[in-house]
């Protein structure tokens, strides 16, 4: 009795293993990160510091004007909608592939009538032959002994997870782009104000130089130079207005809606009115593997390519498909469900590849090449992330000093312009000195605003490159 129970248990276990199938997917090993252990010139983050990826964007971009724009973009941006739809499509593809592991149960009903009746010669039936049947069964269910279908399911699952990570990466890029676009718009308004002020100053100098020319005090060279600088300021003002409108259009595309007027209101101080952003810890390059959705997406693509090798390997082994049905069949429709009309069929099918002109081998080689491509893409994504963070850290280390120097230069040029203007009005300095000081002041003011914009945008980029932007409250 004990021996009989043991044999029954062993047979049941063997049957379960056969039905579960085996996996020919290679053991996955994450490639080593092909980057240095630390960022150039960066200090290590303090112990216990929270990853930047967990910092909600509302806690980093604290300016209410910007927060409203980001909310609008998350609700209306079409690229983000496409990313969400891609997730749903990938989920459906995974469910389709997963369903292939289970048998499909169908009900089939058929009927036919034909003439002449081949059995009439034997005295059976009339001149018309009739056949009716109703069957419940399974059609061509592949028993996944070697894990081919399971490998394809794992591939579809990894593709789905990669799509989800890509959606997060799309949101991170969107939040960063909206913040940078808004800062650009604020800087445009500040540059417009500077250009407008410069234009007014040069027009006043132009009038004064003309009066002095008419009085015979100034030369025609001074007059033409004043005219040239005034027209140059008008051209710059027109160009700045065009750039401002184009930047607003670009921001509107990100928002999926027109830019509200209040988005740039209250910014009389220009970029100085922007709410400050927190100082971010750089961490280590190895942290990027878990914090950057684009790297996680590349790794899922690598896992999918690895699973595809398992499916290609399984193609070398036999395939067993099962078709079975049970139902009723009768030559009379009225007797279809009577006693004695039961019908059943059991049709297993075994397919063993013998000669395919190298098709299966080519499929395996293609799958291995796909994995090599995925490995290179994964490593490239890590290297790209390392470079982006390193660039942002380099900007953080140097842009502050550059901005301080340019502001000091602007202040010096402002004093120089006031003194030149005073000397020119008193007839001590030439018009050339005055106009040269105007030109230098305008250039220094523009450069200071542009570097301040670069510094703020660099903070946005650092937040993005460290994986911040998809966490929300």
PDB file of C-alpha atoms in Angstrom, residues 222-392:
ATOM      1  CA  UNK A 222      29.377 111.270 -33.909  1.00  0.00           C
ATOM      2  CA  UNK A 223      25.872 111.758 -35.351  1.00  0.00           C
ATOM      3  CA  UNK A 224      26.056 108.721 -37.626  1.00  0.00           C
ATOM      4  CA  UNK A 225      27.396 106.581 -34.793  1.00  0.00           C
ATOM      5  CA  UNK A 226      24.491 107.647 -32.568  1.00  0.00           C
ATOM      6  CA  UNK A 227      22.048 106.848 -35.396  1.00  0.00           C
ATOM      7  CA  UNK A 228      23.673 103.451 -35.898  1.00  0.00           C
ATOM      8  CA  UNK A 229      23.469 102.489 -32.234  1.00  0.00           C
ATOM      9  CA  UNK A 230      19.852 103.635 -31.982  1.00  0.00           C
ATOM     10  CA  UNK A 231      18.855 101.536 -34.986  1.00  0.00           C
ATOM     11  CA  UNK A 232      20.832  98.617 -33.572  1.00  0.00           C
ATOM     12  CA  UNK A 233      18.817  98.885 -30.354  1.00  0.00           C
ATOM     13  CA  UNK A 234      15.562  98.934 -32.339  1.00  0.00           C
ATOM     14  CA  UNK A 235      16.633  95.798 -34.197  1.00  0.00           C
ATOM     15  CA  UNK A 236      17.572  94.113 -30.922  1.00  0.00           C
ATOM     16  CA  UNK A 237      14.206  95.072 -29.432  1.00  0.00           C
ATOM     17  CA  UNK A 238      12.349  93.572 -32.401  1.00  0.00           C
ATOM     18  CA  UNK A 239      14.459  90.422 -32.193  1.00  0.00           C
ATOM     19  CA  UNK A 240      13.839  90.104 -28.464  1.00  0.00           C
ATOM     20  CA  UNK A 241      10.091  90.448 -28.962  1.00  0.00           C
ATOM     21  CA  UNK A 242      10.164  87.696 -31.594  1.00  0.00           C
ATOM     22  CA  UNK A 243      12.169  85.383 -29.334  1.00  0.00           C
ATOM     23  CA  UNK A 244       9.761  86.029 -26.500  1.00  0.00           C
ATOM     24  CA  UNK A 245       6.736  85.098 -28.632  1.00  0.00           C
ATOM     25  CA  UNK A 246       8.474  81.961 -29.914  1.00  0.00           C
ATOM     26  CA  UNK A 247       9.416  80.884 -26.393  1.00  0.00           C
ATOM     27  CA  UNK A 248       5.816  81.403 -25.291  1.00  0.00           C
ATOM     28  CA  UNK A 249       4.621  79.247 -28.193  1.00  0.00           C
ATOM     29  CA  UNK A 250       7.071  76.510 -27.200  1.00  0.00           C
ATOM     30  CA  UNK A 251       5.826  76.597 -23.611  1.00  0.00           C
ATOM     31  CA  UNK A 252       2.205  76.502 -24.787  1.00  0.00           C
ATOM     32  CA  UNK A 253       2.982  73.318 -26.743  1.00  0.00           C
ATOM     33  CA  UNK A 254       4.313  71.690 -23.569  1.00  0.00           C
ATOM     34  CA  UNK A 255       1.284  72.819 -21.581  1.00  0.00           C
ATOM     35  CA  UNK A 256      -1.182  71.681 -24.237  1.00  0.00           C
ATOM     36  CA  UNK A 257      -2.964  74.993 -23.664  1.00  0.00           C
ATOM     37  CA  UNK A 258      -2.255  78.743 -23.939  1.00  0.00           C
ATOM     38  CA  UNK A 259       0.116  80.192 -21.356  1.00  0.00           C
ATOM     39  CA  UNK A 260      -2.013  82.044 -18.772  1.00  0.00           C
ATOM     40  CA  UNK A 261      -1.105  85.739 -18.368  1.00  0.00           C
ATOM     41  CA  UNK A 262      -0.594  85.354 -14.623  1.00  0.00           C
ATOM     42  CA  UNK A 263       2.263  82.893 -15.254  1.00  0.00           C
ATOM     43  CA  UNK A 264       4.687  85.798 -15.750  1.00  0.00           C
ATOM     44  CA  UNK A 265       2.957  88.460 -13.662  1.00  0.00           C
ATOM     45  CA  UNK A 266       4.538  89.820 -10.514  1.00  0.00           C
ATOM     46  CA  UNK A 267       8.009  89.375 -11.940  1.00  0.00           C
ATOM     47  CA  UNK A 268       9.187  92.984 -11.996  1.00  0.00           C
ATOM     48  CA  UNK A 269      12.482  91.777 -10.577  1.00  0.00           C
ATOM     49  CA  UNK A 270      12.842  89.236 -13.389  1.00  0.00           C
ATOM     50  CA  UNK A 271      14.700  86.062 -12.483  1.00  0.00           C
ATOM     51  CA  UNK A 272      15.331  87.428  -8.987  1.00  0.00           C
ATOM     52  CA  UNK A 273      11.608  86.919  -8.304  1.00  0.00           C
ATOM     53  CA  UNK A 274      11.799  83.150  -8.861  1.00  0.00           C
ATOM     54  CA  UNK A 275      11.402  81.119  -5.676  1.00  0.00           C
ATOM     55  CA  UNK A 276      14.736  79.426  -4.843  1.00  0.00           C
ATOM     56  CA  UNK A 277      15.238  75.703  -5.438  1.00  0.00           C
ATOM     57  CA  UNK A 278      16.736  73.423  -2.796  1.00  0.00           C
ATOM     58  CA  UNK A 279      20.344  72.260  -2.834  1.00  0.00           C
ATOM     59  CA  UNK A 280      20.448  68.656  -4.058  1.00  0.00           C
ATOM     60  CA  UNK A 281      22.873  65.918  -2.936  1.00  0.00           C
ATOM     61  CA  UNK A 282      24.663  64.345  -5.884  1.00  0.00           C
ATOM     62  CA  UNK A 283      24.997  60.878  -4.373  1.00  0.00           C
ATOM     63  CA  UNK A 284      26.941  58.193  -6.209  1.00  0.00           C
ATOM     64  CA  UNK A 285      26.727  57.073  -9.850  1.00  0.00           C
ATOM     65  CA  UNK A 286      25.496  53.663  -8.672  1.00  0.00           C
ATOM     66  CA  UNK A 287      22.409  55.394  -7.252  1.00  0.00           C
ATOM     67  CA  UNK A 288      21.321  56.296 -10.779  1.00  0.00           C
ATOM     68  CA  UNK A 289      20.578  52.633 -11.523  1.00  0.00           C
ATOM     69  CA  UNK A 290      17.597  52.770  -9.199  1.00  0.00           C
ATOM     70  CA  UNK A 291      16.619  56.420  -9.476  1.00  0.00           C
ATOM     71  CA  UNK A 292      16.558  57.059 -13.238  1.00  0.00           C
ATOM     72  CA  UNK A 293      13.516  55.600 -15.031  1.00  0.00           C
ATOM     73  CA  UNK A 294      15.295  55.674 -18.396  1.00  0.00           C
ATOM     74  CA  UNK A 295      18.029  53.386 -17.022  1.00  0.00           C
ATOM     75  CA  UNK A 296      15.427  51.063 -15.504  1.00  0.00           C
ATOM     76  CA  UNK A 297      13.600  51.018 -18.848  1.00  0.00           C
ATOM     77  CA  UNK A 298      16.824  50.075 -20.646  1.00  0.00           C
ATOM     78  CA  UNK A 299      17.380  47.268 -18.146  1.00  0.00           C
ATOM     79  CA  UNK A 300      13.872  45.932 -18.715  1.00  0.00           C
ATOM     80  CA  UNK A 301      14.580  45.947 -22.447  1.00  0.00           C
ATOM     81  CA  UNK A 302      17.695  43.901 -21.681  1.00  0.00           C
ATOM     82  CA  UNK A 303      15.635  41.443 -19.613  1.00  0.00           C
ATOM     83  CA  UNK A 304      13.173  41.162 -22.502  1.00  0.00           C
ATOM     84  CA  UNK A 305      15.996  40.424 -24.939  1.00  0.00           C
ATOM     85  CA  UNK A 306      17.352  37.814 -22.521  1.00  0.00           C
ATOM     86  CA  UNK A 307      13.936  36.124 -22.338  1.00  0.00           C
ATOM     87  CA  UNK A 308      13.724  36.121 -26.113  1.00  0.00           C
ATOM     88  CA  UNK A 309      16.797  33.847 -26.172  1.00  0.00           C
ATOM     89  CA  UNK A 310      14.834  31.299 -24.125  1.00  0.00           C
ATOM     90  CA  UNK A 311      12.045  31.311 -26.708  1.00  0.00           C
ATOM     91  CA  UNK A 312      14.585  30.933 -29.538  1.00  0.00           C
ATOM     92  CA  UNK A 313      16.216  27.993 -27.759  1.00  0.00           C
ATOM     93  CA  UNK A 314      12.867  26.283 -27.215  1.00  0.00           C
ATOM     94  CA  UNK A 315      12.216  26.389 -30.969  1.00  0.00           C
ATOM     95  CA  UNK A 316      14.779  23.556 -31.373  1.00  0.00           C
ATOM     96  CA  UNK A 317      12.664  21.182 -29.273  1.00  0.00           C
ATOM     97  CA  UNK A 318       9.419  19.385 -30.135  1.00  0.00           C
ATOM     98  CA  UNK A 319       6.088  21.164 -29.824  1.00  0.00           C
ATOM     99  CA  UNK A 320       3.085  19.290 -28.515  1.00  0.00           C
ATOM    100  CA  UNK A 321      -0.351  20.674 -29.292  1.00  0.00           C
ATOM    101  CA  UNK A 322      -3.633  19.239 -28.037  1.00  0.00           C
ATOM    102  CA  UNK A 323      -7.008  19.399 -29.715  1.00  0.00           C
ATOM    103  CA  UNK A 324      -9.945  17.720 -28.030  1.00  0.00           C
ATOM    104  CA  UNK A 325     -13.727  18.009 -28.097  1.00  0.00           C
ATOM    105  CA  UNK A 326     -16.846  16.380 -26.747  1.00  0.00           C
ATOM    106  CA  UNK A 327     -20.395  16.875 -27.963  1.00  0.00           C
ATOM    107  CA  UNK A 328     -23.124  15.344 -30.052  1.00  0.00           C
ATOM    108  CA  UNK A 329     -23.520  14.478 -33.743  1.00  0.00           C
ATOM    109  CA  UNK A 330     -26.581  13.346 -35.673  1.00  0.00           C
ATOM    110  CA  UNK A 331     -27.943  13.121 -39.195  1.00  0.00           C
ATOM    111  CA  UNK A 332     -31.213  14.581 -37.938  1.00  0.00           C
ATOM    112  CA  UNK A 333     -31.394  17.972 -36.288  1.00  0.00           C
ATOM    113  CA  UNK A 334     -34.339  16.875 -34.146  1.00  0.00           C
ATOM    114  CA  UNK A 335     -32.312  13.976 -32.726  1.00  0.00           C
ATOM    115  CA  UNK A 336     -29.146  16.048 -32.056  1.00  0.00           C
ATOM    116  CA  UNK A 337     -29.417  15.818 -28.275  1.00  0.00           C
ATOM    117  CA  UNK A 338     -30.950  12.352 -27.999  1.00  0.00           C
ATOM    118  CA  UNK A 339     -29.279   9.343 -26.378  1.00  0.00           C
ATOM    119  CA  UNK A 340     -26.675   7.649 -28.506  1.00  0.00           C
ATOM    120  CA  UNK A 341     -25.521  10.799 -30.333  1.00  0.00           C
ATOM    121  CA  UNK A 342     -22.495  11.437 -28.132  1.00  0.00           C
ATOM    122  CA  UNK A 343     -19.284  12.191 -30.053  1.00  0.00           C
ATOM    123  CA  UNK A 344     -15.751  12.968 -28.889  1.00  0.00           C
ATOM    124  CA  UNK A 345     -12.331  13.532 -30.366  1.00  0.00           C
ATOM    125  CA  UNK A 346      -8.817  13.562 -28.920  1.00  0.00           C
ATOM    126  CA  UNK A 347      -6.068  14.733 -31.281  1.00  0.00           C
ATOM    127  CA  UNK A 348      -2.593  15.309 -29.871  1.00  0.00           C
ATOM    128  CA  UNK A 349      -0.033  16.607 -32.326  1.00  0.00           C
ATOM    129  CA  UNK A 350       3.746  16.403 -32.033  1.00  0.00           C
ATOM    130  CA  UNK A 351       5.976  18.565 -34.229  1.00  0.00           C
ATOM    131  CA  UNK A 352       9.691  17.862 -34.222  1.00  0.00           C
ATOM    132  CA  UNK A 353      11.952  20.161 -36.281  1.00  0.00           C
ATOM    133  CA  UNK A 354      14.318  18.146 -38.461  1.00  0.00           C
ATOM    134  CA  UNK A 355      15.363  20.423 -41.308  1.00  0.00           C
ATOM    135  CA  UNK A 356      14.510  24.118 -41.583  1.00  0.00           C
ATOM    136  CA  UNK A 357      17.476  25.404 -43.615  1.00  0.00           C
ATOM    137  CA  UNK A 358      18.972  27.049 -40.519  1.00  0.00           C
ATOM    138  CA  UNK A 359      15.891  29.084 -39.580  1.00  0.00           C
ATOM    139  CA  UNK A 360      15.906  28.168 -35.880  1.00  0.00           C
ATOM    140  CA  UNK A 361      19.655  28.701 -35.606  1.00  0.00           C
ATOM    141  CA  UNK A 362      19.321  32.095 -37.261  1.00  0.00           C
ATOM    142  CA  UNK A 363      16.518  32.940 -34.835  1.00  0.00           C
ATOM    143  CA  UNK A 364      18.766  32.051 -31.893  1.00  0.00           C
ATOM    144  CA  UNK A 365      21.663  34.084 -33.285  1.00  0.00           C
ATOM    145  CA  UNK A 366      19.319  37.013 -33.857  1.00  0.00           C
ATOM    146  CA  UNK A 367      18.081  36.782 -30.252  1.00  0.00           C
ATOM    147  CA  UNK A 368      21.653  36.725 -28.938  1.00  0.00           C
ATOM    148  CA  UNK A 369      22.567  39.712 -31.089  1.00  0.00           C
ATOM    149  CA  UNK A 370      19.473  41.481 -29.751  1.00  0.00           C
ATOM    150  CA  UNK A 371      20.706  40.870 -26.213  1.00  0.00           C
ATOM    151  CA  UNK A 372      24.149  42.266 -27.102  1.00  0.00           C
ATOM    152  CA  UNK A 373      22.438  45.350 -28.522  1.00  0.00           C
ATOM    153  CA  UNK A 374      20.346  45.697 -25.363  1.00  0.00           C
ATOM    154  CA  UNK A 375      23.476  45.392 -23.193  1.00  0.00           C
ATOM    155  CA  UNK A 376      25.198  48.153 -25.169  1.00  0.00           C
ATOM    156  CA  UNK A 377      22.090  50.364 -24.961  1.00  0.00           C
ATOM    157  CA  UNK A 378      21.820  49.753 -21.211  1.00  0.00           C
ATOM    158  CA  UNK A 379      25.474  50.648 -20.680  1.00  0.00           C
ATOM    159  CA  UNK A 380      25.105  53.696 -22.919  1.00  0.00           C
ATOM    160  CA  UNK A 381      22.122  54.885 -20.867  1.00  0.00           C
ATOM    161  CA  UNK A 382      24.262  54.674 -17.718  1.00  0.00           C
ATOM    162  CA  UNK A 383      27.123  56.552 -19.358  1.00  0.00           C
ATOM    163  CA  UNK A 384      24.737  59.207 -20.665  1.00  0.00           C
ATOM    164  CA  UNK A 385      23.223  59.649 -17.206  1.00  0.00           C
ATOM    165  CA  UNK A 386      26.700  59.936 -15.665  1.00  0.00           C
ATOM    166  CA  UNK A 387      27.691  62.576 -18.204  1.00  0.00           C
ATOM    167  CA  UNK A 388      24.453  64.560 -17.662  1.00  0.00           C
ATOM    168  CA  UNK A 389      24.871  64.600 -13.879  1.00  0.00           C
ATOM    169  CA  UNK A 390      28.559  65.488 -14.176  1.00  0.00           C
ATOM    170  CA  UNK A 391      27.744  68.383 -16.517  1.00  0.00           C
ATOM    171  CA  UNK A 392      25.070  69.671 -14.140  1.00  0.00           C
TER     172      UNK A 392
END
